[in-house]
Amino acid sequence: MAINLDEFRARRELLIKAMGEGVAIIPTSPELVRNRDSHYPYRFDSYFYYLSAFKEPESVLFIMAGATPKTILFCRDKDMEREIWDGFRYGPNGALAEFGFDEAYSITKLDEIAPKLLANQEKLFYSFGAEAVWDLRVNNWLNQLRSQARTGVSVPNEVVDVRKCLDEMRLYKSAYEIEIMRHSSDIAAAAHQRAMQFVKPGVMEYEVEAEFLHEFYRRGAQSPAYTSIVAGGANACTLHYNQNNAKLSDGDLVLIDAGCELDGYASDITRTFPINGKFSSAQKDLYELVLASQSAAIAKVLPNADWNAPHEAALDVLIRGFIDLGLCKGSPDEVLENGSYRQFYMHRTGHWLGLDVHDAGEYKDKQGGWRKLKKGMALTVEPGCYVRPSENVPEHFWNIGIRIEDDVVVTETGSEVITKAAPKTILEIEALMQDD
Ligand code: GLY
Ligand code: MN
Ligand code: MN
């Protein structure tokens, strides 16, 4: 999808309004060395990208609010030698022409120009603590200004965490963002379908991970959105399992939590299915329970509902099911109260989703209550059930781990499940897996 530069410009203007006065400094991420002269794949900083659409490392955005607002990018110079080795760079002039900033300078001029931009500003909008190298640099600029105090230069006397303003903006996805997220979800859903058709007893977990990577890249995603979890059998009971190096066994389930990043936006899908294509009766009991809890949770994703309503709905269904299946003892209220359900369900039911897989945004409002869902918010709904061997558990449930995760956008009247192309009913999954 073509980059909608007007939208990026509008975001910068919104930030300028929210600031009122002062200067904001938003650096992108540093490049990270893997070893010697090899780097990890580069990923820009989400806040920086959200405002700039600019993906090159060694860049920083200054935003000046007040009477004469302007946006200034510092970026790498054009450099034929480096471009021969590493690829194209816009350079300040190219960035200015392409991305709609008011000014652009070489990153080599940053230490010379930045103190001038900070001088005599009342407020500094910057996230101290996010990146030590930048903290040191910003402190140096401030100290330079302090040393000029007798010449009448003043230093910003109020520091505001710029992320606070941006988190709130990032929480509400525009139609443009939702379109990218739909596409990212479609790619991840296709990869989950591909995995269901690929899996059979004897296949290694990493072979399945490779199917995901193939499908992600083949369809234009730039990377996985996080390290994929491919967890066969008992491995599914380790929530953050990602060794992905075991053999998939006949009779077990496999839990796969895998999503991609497309144009900066994450998808985040989990599906759990039988390695041999057919759910056993115990697997069916638990799977239907998790699926019912997910449906109940998704039904609570509505404008003006509490953030916590989907979690409470999922928990209610799970607790009743745990009691029916002999996993928990007592009444639903007692099990909720004494927390015995946590032996089988120990995480929450979702998180914000967007540029980051665990996206920006507060979960509580200023009064400390759960915030209300609003049109344009995007979240995951991901209940699960993880049964480790234990004396208090019927043996036929041992080592079954199930999670079902979809990505949901709050609409004007309800919600849209943007990952629904990934099969999840027992009927759909078994039909797909038997379909050679
Ligand atoms: N894949 C990360 C999560 O589900 O939160
Ligand atoms: Mn998730
Ligand atoms: Mn996930």
Tab-separated table of C-alpha atoms and ligand atoms in Angstrom:
chain	number	residue	atom	x	y	z
A	1	MET	CA	0.000	0.000	0.000
A	2	ALA	CA	1.315	3.468	-0.857
A	3	ILE	CA	2.372	5.525	2.167
A	4	ASN	CA	-0.262	8.109	3.018
A	5	LEU	CA	2.012	11.082	3.649
A	6	ASP	CA	-0.894	13.402	4.441
A	7	GLU	CA	-1.752	11.209	7.387
A	8	PHE	CA	1.794	11.361	8.748
A	9	ARG	CA	1.748	15.152	8.346
A	10	ALA	CA	-1.585	15.334	10.147
A	11	ARG	CA	-0.124	13.310	13.046
A	12	ARG	CA	2.742	15.787	13.385
A	13	GLU	CA	0.234	18.633	13.388
A	14	LEU	CA	-1.833	16.907	16.060
A	15	LEU	CA	1.253	16.485	18.224
A	16	ILE	CA	2.094	20.181	17.758
A	17	LYS	CA	-1.423	21.038	18.983
A	18	ALA	CA	-1.130	18.669	21.948
A	19	MET	CA	2.257	20.197	22.883
A	20	GLY	CA	1.021	23.789	22.736
A	21	GLU	CA	4.574	25.059	23.073
A	22	GLY	CA	8.126	23.715	23.326
A	23	VAL	CA	10.202	21.270	21.378
A	24	ALA	CA	9.878	17.505	20.982
A	25	ILE	CA	12.799	15.190	20.260
A	26	ILE	CA	11.914	11.776	18.814
A	27	PRO	CA	14.901	9.645	17.804
A	28	THR	CA	14.654	6.404	15.869
A	29	SER	CA	16.169	3.112	17.091
A	30	PRO	CA	19.899	2.483	16.963
A	31	GLU	CA	21.327	-0.273	14.778
A	32	LEU	CA	22.272	-3.269	16.913
A	33	VAL	CA	25.449	-5.257	16.384
A	34	ARG	CA	24.917	-9.021	16.374
A	35	ASN	CA	28.607	-9.754	16.332
A	36	ARG	CA	31.640	-7.965	14.882
A	37	ASP	CA	30.354	-6.132	11.785
A	38	SER	CA	27.060	-8.057	11.429
A	39	HIS	CA	23.895	-6.338	12.577
A	40	TYR	CA	20.473	-7.576	13.638
A	41	PRO	CA	17.837	-6.813	10.995
A	42	TYR	CA	17.073	-3.121	11.445
A	43	ARG	CA	13.689	-2.036	12.844
A	44	PHE	CA	12.878	1.672	13.180
A	45	ASP	CA	11.408	3.058	16.401
A	46	SER	CA	7.618	2.921	16.321
A	47	TYR	CA	7.065	6.449	17.709
A	48	PHE	CA	9.538	7.915	15.235
A	49	TYR	CA	7.992	6.027	12.324
A	50	TYR	CA	4.470	6.956	13.405
A	51	LEU	CA	5.343	10.636	12.946
A	52	SER	CA	7.799	10.512	10.077
A	53	ALA	CA	7.192	7.487	7.773
A	54	PHE	CA	10.989	7.478	7.601
A	55	LYS	CA	12.699	4.097	7.975
A	56	GLU	CA	16.405	4.893	7.892
A	57	PRO	CA	18.563	4.466	11.010
A	58	GLU	CA	20.576	7.378	12.438
A	59	SER	CA	17.633	9.766	12.231
A	60	VAL	CA	15.883	12.005	14.708
A	61	LEU	CA	12.845	14.217	14.441
A	62	PHE	CA	12.522	17.610	16.146
A	63	ILE	CA	9.078	19.111	16.385
A	64	MET	CA	8.760	22.762	17.328
A	65	ALA	CA	5.386	23.885	18.660
A	66	GLY	CA	4.291	27.424	19.511
A	67	ALA	CA	3.960	30.522	17.339
A	68	THR	CA	6.070	29.203	14.446
A	69	PRO	CA	5.655	25.449	14.420
A	70	LYS	CA	7.972	23.367	12.295
A	71	THR	CA	9.219	19.830	11.838
A	72	ILE	CA	12.900	19.120	11.334
A	73	LEU	CA	14.502	15.819	10.354
A	74	PHE	CA	18.142	14.957	10.879
A	75	CYS	CA	19.263	11.990	8.799
A	76	ARG	CA	22.285	10.404	7.133
A	77	ASP	CA	23.904	12.184	4.209
A	78	LYS	CA	23.927	10.736	0.744
A	79	ASP	CA	27.165	8.756	0.496
A	80	MET	CA	27.974	6.960	-2.739
A	81	GLU	CA	30.565	4.705	-1.105
A	82	ARG	CA	28.158	3.583	1.670
A	83	GLU	CA	25.255	3.315	-0.764
A	84	ILE	CA	27.299	0.906	-2.906
A	85	TRP	CA	27.767	-1.318	0.151
A	86	ASP	CA	24.535	-0.849	2.126
A	87	GLY	CA	21.964	0.599	-0.253
A	88	PHE	CA	20.054	3.788	-0.959
A	89	ARG	CA	19.880	6.743	1.457
A	90	TYR	CA	17.557	9.695	0.972
A	91	GLY	CA	19.909	12.297	2.379
A	92	PRO	CA	18.431	15.503	3.899
A	93	ASN	CA	17.363	16.966	0.541
A	94	GLY	CA	15.727	13.763	-0.608
A	95	ALA	CA	13.947	13.340	2.727
A	96	LEU	CA	12.720	16.934	2.568
A	97	ALA	CA	11.327	16.459	-0.927
A	98	GLU	CA	9.712	13.061	-0.238
A	99	PHE	CA	8.351	13.199	3.304
A	100	GLY	CA	7.058	16.732	3.790
A	101	PHE	CA	9.184	17.979	6.705
A	102	ASP	CA	9.777	21.721	6.977
A	103	GLU	CA	13.538	21.365	7.254
A	104	ALA	CA	16.084	18.547	7.027
A	105	TYR	CA	19.763	18.484	7.965
A	106	SER	CA	22.647	16.086	8.049
A	107	ILE	CA	22.818	14.010	11.235
A	108	THR	CA	26.454	15.159	11.457
A	109	LYS	CA	25.144	18.680	12.212
A	110	LEU	CA	22.947	17.509	15.091
A	111	ASP	CA	25.215	18.504	18.003
A	112	GLU	CA	25.694	21.935	16.478
A	113	ILE	CA	22.024	22.676	15.741
A	114	ALA	CA	20.164	20.889	18.563
A	115	PRO	CA	21.192	23.256	21.414
A	116	LYS	CA	19.932	26.188	19.326
A	117	LEU	CA	16.578	24.464	18.894
A	118	LEU	CA	16.342	23.852	22.643
A	119	ALA	CA	17.400	27.340	23.700
A	120	ASN	CA	14.703	29.489	25.327
A	121	GLN	CA	12.035	26.812	25.063
A	122	GLU	CA	9.816	26.374	28.116
A	123	LYS	CA	9.060	22.700	27.603
A	124	LEU	CA	11.027	19.712	26.357
A	125	PHE	CA	9.021	16.724	25.123
A	126	TYR	CA	11.371	13.770	25.306
A	127	SER	CA	11.319	10.229	26.727
A	128	PHE	CA	14.193	10.084	29.213
A	129	GLY	CA	15.054	6.495	30.062
A	130	ALA	CA	14.111	4.968	26.734
A	131	GLU	CA	17.623	4.945	25.223
A	132	ALA	CA	20.728	5.727	27.302
A	133	VAL	CA	22.812	6.978	24.363
A	134	TRP	CA	20.186	9.564	23.456
A	135	ASP	CA	19.687	10.558	27.109
A	136	LEU	CA	23.373	11.372	27.351
A	137	ARG	CA	23.253	13.393	24.175
A	138	VAL	CA	20.178	15.391	25.162
A	139	ASN	CA	21.710	16.030	28.606
A	140	ASN	CA	24.858	17.340	26.945
A	141	TRP	CA	22.816	19.819	24.896
A	142	LEU	CA	20.964	20.953	28.016
A	143	ASN	CA	24.254	21.362	29.892
A	144	GLN	CA	25.658	23.420	27.054
A	145	LEU	CA	22.692	25.766	27.386
A	146	ARG	CA	23.089	25.904	31.177
A	147	SER	CA	26.693	26.983	30.707
A	148	GLN	CA	25.423	29.893	28.593
A	149	ALA	CA	22.990	31.091	31.266
A	150	ARG	CA	24.851	34.370	31.798
A	151	THR	CA	24.349	35.293	28.175
A	152	GLY	CA	20.594	35.185	28.818
A	153	VAL	CA	19.886	31.758	27.310
A	154	SER	CA	17.291	29.714	29.178
A	155	VAL	CA	16.932	25.939	29.455
A	156	PRO	CA	13.559	24.161	29.236
A	157	ASN	CA	12.318	23.928	32.805
A	158	GLU	CA	9.694	21.273	32.205
A	159	VAL	CA	10.269	17.847	30.677
A	160	VAL	CA	7.229	15.951	29.415
A	161	ASP	CA	7.371	12.328	28.301
A	162	VAL	CA	6.468	12.703	24.639
A	163	ARG	CA	5.297	9.085	24.580
A	164	LYS	CA	2.352	9.998	26.774
A	165	CYS	CA	0.926	12.219	24.019
A	166	LEU	CA	1.785	9.751	21.287
A	167	ASP	CA	0.458	6.670	23.106
A	168	GLU	CA	-2.973	8.213	23.209
A	169	MET	CA	-2.815	9.060	19.493
A	170	ARG	CA	-1.523	5.603	18.541
A	171	LEU	CA	-4.356	3.909	20.393
A	172	TYR	CA	-6.950	5.102	17.865
A	173	LYS	CA	-6.226	3.516	14.498
A	174	SER	CA	-7.208	5.400	11.356
A	175	ALA	CA	-8.887	3.780	8.346
A	176	TYR	CA	-5.446	3.761	6.681
A	177	GLU	CA	-3.864	1.930	9.603
A	178	ILE	CA	-6.734	-0.558	9.850
A	179	GLU	CA	-6.355	-1.333	6.159
A	180	ILE	CA	-2.688	-2.215	6.690
A	181	MET	CA	-3.593	-4.257	9.778
A	182	ARG	CA	-6.211	-6.196	7.770
A	183	HIS	CA	-3.566	-6.997	5.198
A	184	SER	CA	-1.031	-8.012	7.871
A	185	SER	CA	-3.721	-10.261	9.395
A	186	ASP	CA	-4.577	-11.802	6.024
A	187	ILE	CA	-0.944	-12.781	5.513
A	188	ALA	CA	-0.683	-14.315	8.986
A	189	ALA	CA	-4.013	-16.120	8.536
A	190	ALA	CA	-2.814	-17.599	5.231
A	191	ALA	CA	0.337	-18.812	6.988
A	192	HIS	CA	-1.738	-20.516	9.687
A	193	GLN	CA	-3.804	-22.236	6.983
A	194	ARG	CA	-0.616	-23.349	5.295
A	195	ALA	CA	0.657	-24.781	8.598
A	196	MET	CA	-2.541	-26.764	9.104
A	197	GLN	CA	-2.057	-28.314	5.689
A	198	PHE	CA	1.642	-29.003	6.309
A	199	VAL	CA	1.653	-30.485	9.819
A	200	LYS	CA	1.734	-34.259	10.293
A	201	PRO	CA	3.292	-36.609	12.848
A	202	GLY	CA	7.091	-36.663	12.670
A	203	VAL	CA	7.528	-33.104	11.373
A	204	MET	CA	9.863	-30.883	13.433
A	205	GLU	CA	8.576	-27.702	15.075
A	206	TYR	CA	11.190	-25.650	13.210
A	207	GLU	CA	9.947	-26.987	9.882
A	208	VAL	CA	6.557	-25.524	10.725
A	209	GLU	CA	8.191	-22.223	11.713
A	210	ALA	CA	9.895	-22.236	8.309
A	211	GLU	CA	6.488	-22.579	6.609
A	212	PHE	CA	5.392	-19.415	8.417
A	213	LEU	CA	8.469	-17.474	7.420
A	214	HIS	CA	8.045	-18.601	3.817
A	215	GLU	CA	4.422	-17.507	3.702
A	216	PHE	CA	5.122	-14.180	5.477
A	217	TYR	CA	7.909	-13.155	3.110
A	218	ARG	CA	6.267	-14.620	0.017
A	219	ARG	CA	3.273	-12.367	0.616
A	220	GLY	CA	5.295	-9.221	1.234
A	221	ALA	CA	5.566	-8.990	5.016
A	222	GLN	CA	8.902	-7.516	6.078
A	223	SER	CA	9.409	-9.795	9.095
A	224	PRO	CA	7.690	-11.839	11.779
A	225	ALA	CA	6.121	-9.484	14.336
A	226	TYR	CA	7.708	-11.489	17.182
A	227	THR	CA	9.474	-14.824	17.587
A	228	SER	CA	7.046	-17.516	16.456
A	229	ILE	CA	5.959	-20.126	18.989
A	230	VAL	CA	5.526	-23.617	17.537
A	231	ALA	CA	4.825	-25.819	20.530
A	232	GLY	CA	3.930	-29.485	20.157
A	233	GLY	CA	2.318	-31.458	23.015
A	234	ALA	CA	3.579	-30.529	26.488
A	235	ASN	CA	5.639	-27.635	25.071
A	236	ALA	CA	2.371	-25.708	24.679
A	237	CYS	CA	2.181	-25.474	28.475
A	238	THR	CA	5.258	-23.214	28.458
A	239	LEU	CA	3.732	-19.848	27.628
A	240	HIS	CA	6.787	-18.306	25.961
A	241	TYR	CA	8.196	-21.529	24.455
A	242	ASN	CA	10.214	-20.699	21.359
A	243	GLN	CA	12.958	-23.308	21.091
A	244	ASN	CA	10.870	-24.846	18.280
A	245	ASN	CA	13.203	-27.847	18.044
A	246	ALA	CA	11.055	-30.840	19.015
A	247	LYS	CA	9.373	-33.475	16.865
A	248	LEU	CA	5.585	-33.309	16.547
A	249	SER	CA	3.961	-36.508	17.828
A	250	ASP	CA	0.907	-38.394	16.685
A	251	GLY	CA	-1.952	-37.796	19.127
A	252	ASP	CA	-0.670	-34.415	20.407
A	253	LEU	CA	-1.885	-30.914	19.670
A	254	VAL	CA	0.388	-28.191	18.339
A	255	LEU	CA	-0.019	-24.589	19.502
A	256	ILE	CA	1.265	-21.971	17.090
A	257	ASP	CA	1.473	-18.285	18.016
A	258	ALA	CA	2.789	-16.495	14.943
A	259	GLY	CA	2.139	-13.178	13.223
A	260	CYS	CA	3.922	-10.931	10.785
A	261	GLU	CA	4.855	-7.282	10.453
A	262	LEU	CA	3.633	-5.482	7.377
A	263	ASP	CA	4.585	-1.837	6.793
A	264	GLY	CA	5.224	-1.550	10.516
A	265	TYR	CA	1.983	-3.170	11.705
A	266	ALA	CA	1.840	-6.442	13.641
A	267	SER	CA	-0.612	-9.284	13.341
A	268	ASP	CA	-0.797	-11.728	16.243
A	269	ILE	CA	-2.602	-15.046	15.759
A	270	THR	CA	-2.625	-18.266	17.765
A	271	ARG	CA	-4.159	-21.487	16.555
A	272	THR	CA	-4.048	-24.919	18.196
A	273	PHE	CA	-4.813	-28.095	16.259
A	274	PRO	CA	-4.218	-31.858	16.285
A	275	ILE	CA	-0.966	-33.003	14.703
A	276	ASN	CA	-2.714	-36.006	13.123
A	277	GLY	CA	-5.684	-33.943	11.933
A	278	LYS	CA	-8.266	-35.329	14.374
A	279	PHE	CA	-9.050	-34.000	17.893
A	280	SER	CA	-9.260	-36.665	20.641
A	281	SER	CA	-12.221	-36.506	22.962
A	282	ALA	CA	-10.264	-34.844	25.832
A	283	GLN	CA	-8.681	-32.366	23.384
A	284	LYS	CA	-12.132	-31.593	21.993
A	285	ASP	CA	-13.537	-30.900	25.470
A	286	LEU	CA	-10.859	-28.362	26.275
A	287	TYR	CA	-10.728	-26.874	22.762
A	288	GLU	CA	-14.485	-26.267	22.636
A	289	LEU	CA	-14.246	-24.632	26.051
A	290	VAL	CA	-11.468	-22.237	25.004
A	291	LEU	CA	-13.310	-21.468	21.757
A	292	ALA	CA	-16.532	-20.725	23.655
A	293	SER	CA	-14.635	-18.457	26.042
A	294	GLN	CA	-13.112	-16.632	23.082
A	295	SER	CA	-16.532	-16.137	21.448
A	296	ALA	CA	-17.889	-14.760	24.722
A	297	ALA	CA	-14.925	-12.395	24.975
A	298	ILE	CA	-15.187	-11.179	21.366
A	299	ALA	CA	-18.898	-10.482	21.909
A	300	LYS	CA	-17.834	-7.975	24.604
A	301	VAL	CA	-15.611	-5.995	22.249
A	302	LEU	CA	-17.997	-3.097	21.759
A	303	PRO	CA	-17.725	0.676	21.791
A	304	ASN	CA	-17.988	1.979	25.376
A	305	ALA	CA	-17.430	-1.454	26.937
A	306	ASP	CA	-14.745	-1.709	29.635
A	307	TRP	CA	-11.297	-2.831	28.509
A	308	ASN	CA	-11.645	-5.677	31.019
A	309	ALA	CA	-15.086	-6.889	29.860
A	310	PRO	CA	-13.708	-9.408	27.314
A	311	HIS	CA	-11.349	-10.831	29.958
A	312	GLU	CA	-14.159	-11.170	32.492
A	313	ALA	CA	-16.396	-12.876	29.914
A	314	ALA	CA	-13.654	-15.330	28.910
A	315	LEU	CA	-12.871	-16.084	32.544
A	316	ASP	CA	-16.508	-16.753	33.381
A	317	VAL	CA	-16.843	-19.339	30.593
A	318	LEU	CA	-13.483	-20.942	31.391
A	319	ILE	CA	-14.214	-21.240	35.117
A	320	ARG	CA	-17.597	-22.888	34.535
A	321	GLY	CA	-15.955	-25.270	32.058
A	322	PHE	CA	-13.089	-26.075	34.425
A	323	ILE	CA	-15.668	-27.007	37.083
A	324	ASP	CA	-17.727	-29.142	34.654
A	325	LEU	CA	-14.604	-30.991	33.474
A	326	GLY	CA	-13.383	-31.692	37.030
A	327	LEU	CA	-10.392	-29.358	36.838
A	328	CYS	CA	-11.620	-26.943	39.511
A	329	LYS	CA	-13.770	-27.563	42.571
A	330	GLY	CA	-16.438	-25.276	44.061
A	331	SER	CA	-18.898	-22.751	42.678
A	332	PRO	CA	-17.891	-20.320	39.889
A	333	ASP	CA	-17.760	-17.490	42.458
A	334	GLU	CA	-15.540	-19.505	44.773
A	335	VAL	CA	-13.167	-20.478	41.973
A	336	LEU	CA	-12.967	-16.856	40.838
A	337	GLU	CA	-12.419	-15.692	44.405
A	338	ASN	CA	-9.793	-18.272	45.418
A	339	GLY	CA	-7.989	-18.075	42.055
A	340	SER	CA	-7.688	-21.854	41.596
A	341	TYR	CA	-8.431	-21.348	37.878
A	342	ARG	CA	-4.945	-19.822	37.566
A	343	GLN	CA	-3.465	-23.328	37.568
A	344	PHE	CA	-4.884	-23.593	34.024
A	345	TYR	CA	-5.340	-19.968	32.890
A	346	MET	CA	-2.638	-17.660	34.163
A	347	HIS	CA	-2.558	-14.811	31.653
A	348	ARG	CA	-4.862	-12.019	30.628
A	349	THR	CA	-7.113	-12.183	27.584
A	350	GLY	CA	-5.498	-9.592	25.334
A	351	HIS	CA	-3.488	-6.447	24.690
A	352	TRP	CA	-3.506	-3.446	22.360
A	353	LEU	CA	-2.167	-4.211	18.886
A	354	GLY	CA	-0.643	-1.923	16.272
A	355	LEU	CA	2.876	-0.878	15.322
A	356	ASP	CA	4.059	-2.921	18.318
A	357	VAL	CA	2.633	-6.355	18.982
A	358	HIS	CA	1.996	-5.220	22.558
A	359	ASP	CA	1.013	-1.785	21.402
A	360	ALA	CA	1.161	1.608	23.047
A	361	GLY	CA	-1.681	2.870	25.197
A	362	GLU	CA	-2.888	2.894	28.783
A	363	TYR	CA	-5.292	0.217	29.970
A	364	LYS	CA	-6.691	2.304	32.816
A	365	ASP	CA	-8.203	5.763	32.809
A	366	LYS	CA	-7.026	8.691	34.933
A	367	GLN	CA	-9.356	7.679	37.780
A	368	GLY	CA	-7.819	4.196	37.892
A	369	GLY	CA	-10.773	2.384	36.283
A	370	TRP	CA	-10.530	0.275	33.136
A	371	ARG	CA	-10.676	2.514	30.095
A	372	LYS	CA	-13.552	2.245	27.671
A	373	LEU	CA	-13.165	0.678	24.257
A	374	LYS	CA	-13.679	3.149	21.417
A	375	LYS	CA	-13.997	2.978	17.661
A	376	GLY	CA	-10.592	2.433	16.035
A	377	MET	CA	-8.923	0.665	18.952
A	378	ALA	CA	-7.313	-2.664	18.038
A	379	LEU	CA	-6.746	-5.493	20.458
A	380	THR	CA	-6.164	-9.222	20.664
A	381	VAL	CA	-8.558	-11.709	22.248
A	382	GLU	CA	-6.562	-14.743	23.332
A	383	PRO	CA	-7.896	-16.991	26.070
A	384	GLY	CA	-6.244	-20.330	26.686
A	385	CYS	CA	-5.949	-23.341	28.905
A	386	TYR	CA	-2.701	-25.058	29.904
A	387	VAL	CA	-2.813	-28.313	31.835
A	388	ARG	CA	0.409	-29.572	33.359
A	389	PRO	CA	0.506	-33.064	34.891
A	390	SER	CA	-0.788	-32.871	38.432
A	391	GLU	CA	-2.447	-35.152	40.948
A	392	ASN	CA	-5.542	-32.962	41.094
A	393	VAL	CA	-6.129	-33.237	37.329
A	394	PRO	CA	-7.699	-36.143	35.365
A	395	GLU	CA	-4.828	-37.764	33.465
A	396	HIS	CA	-6.469	-37.533	30.032
A	397	PHE	CA	-6.018	-33.722	30.178
A	398	TRP	CA	-2.310	-33.779	31.063
A	399	ASN	CA	0.043	-31.832	28.797
A	400	ILE	CA	-2.716	-30.239	26.744
A	401	GLY	CA	-2.058	-26.561	26.039
A	402	ILE	CA	-4.534	-24.542	23.988
A	403	ARG	CA	-4.738	-20.870	23.045
A	404	ILE	CA	-6.935	-19.282	20.400
A	405	GLU	CA	-5.984	-15.712	19.498
A	406	ASP	CA	-7.581	-13.270	17.093
A	407	ASP	CA	-7.075	-9.597	16.304
A	408	VAL	CA	-10.111	-7.389	16.685
A	409	VAL	CA	-10.863	-3.779	15.773
A	410	VAL	CA	-13.568	-1.819	17.575
A	411	THR	CA	-16.060	-0.404	15.068
A	412	GLU	CA	-18.906	2.136	15.317
A	413	THR	CA	-21.400	-0.525	16.398
A	414	GLY	CA	-19.370	-3.569	17.464
A	415	SER	CA	-16.184	-5.165	16.263
A	416	GLU	CA	-14.415	-6.625	13.266
A	417	VAL	CA	-12.306	-9.771	13.681
A	418	ILE	CA	-9.586	-9.073	11.139
A	419	THR	CA	-7.942	-12.507	11.518
A	420	LYS	CA	-11.051	-14.560	10.855
A	421	ALA	CA	-9.549	-16.152	7.738
A	422	ALA	CA	-7.493	-18.419	10.018
A	423	PRO	CA	-9.703	-21.514	10.591
A	424	LYS	CA	-10.613	-22.199	14.205
A	425	THR	CA	-13.704	-24.391	14.546
A	426	ILE	CA	-13.045	-28.107	14.957
A	427	LEU	CA	-15.043	-28.750	11.804
A	428	GLU	CA	-13.033	-26.272	9.715
A	429	ILE	CA	-9.683	-27.456	11.043
A	430	GLU	CA	-10.361	-31.167	10.597
A	431	ALA	CA	-11.750	-30.602	7.099
A	432	LEU	CA	-8.702	-28.563	6.055
A	433	MET	CA	-6.240	-31.088	7.480
A	434	GLN	CA	-7.879	-34.029	5.762
A	435	ASP	CA	-8.040	-32.186	2.474
A	436	ASP	CA	-4.918	-33.372	0.527
B	1	GLY	N1	2.417	-13.196	20.499
B	1	GLY	C1	2.479	-12.427	21.668
B	1	GLY	C2	1.206	-12.399	22.381
B	1	GLY	O1	0.297	-13.135	22.029
B	1	GLY	O2	0.996	-11.607	23.246
B	2	MN	MN	-1.117	-11.574	21.702
B	3	MN	MN	0.255	-14.129	20.162
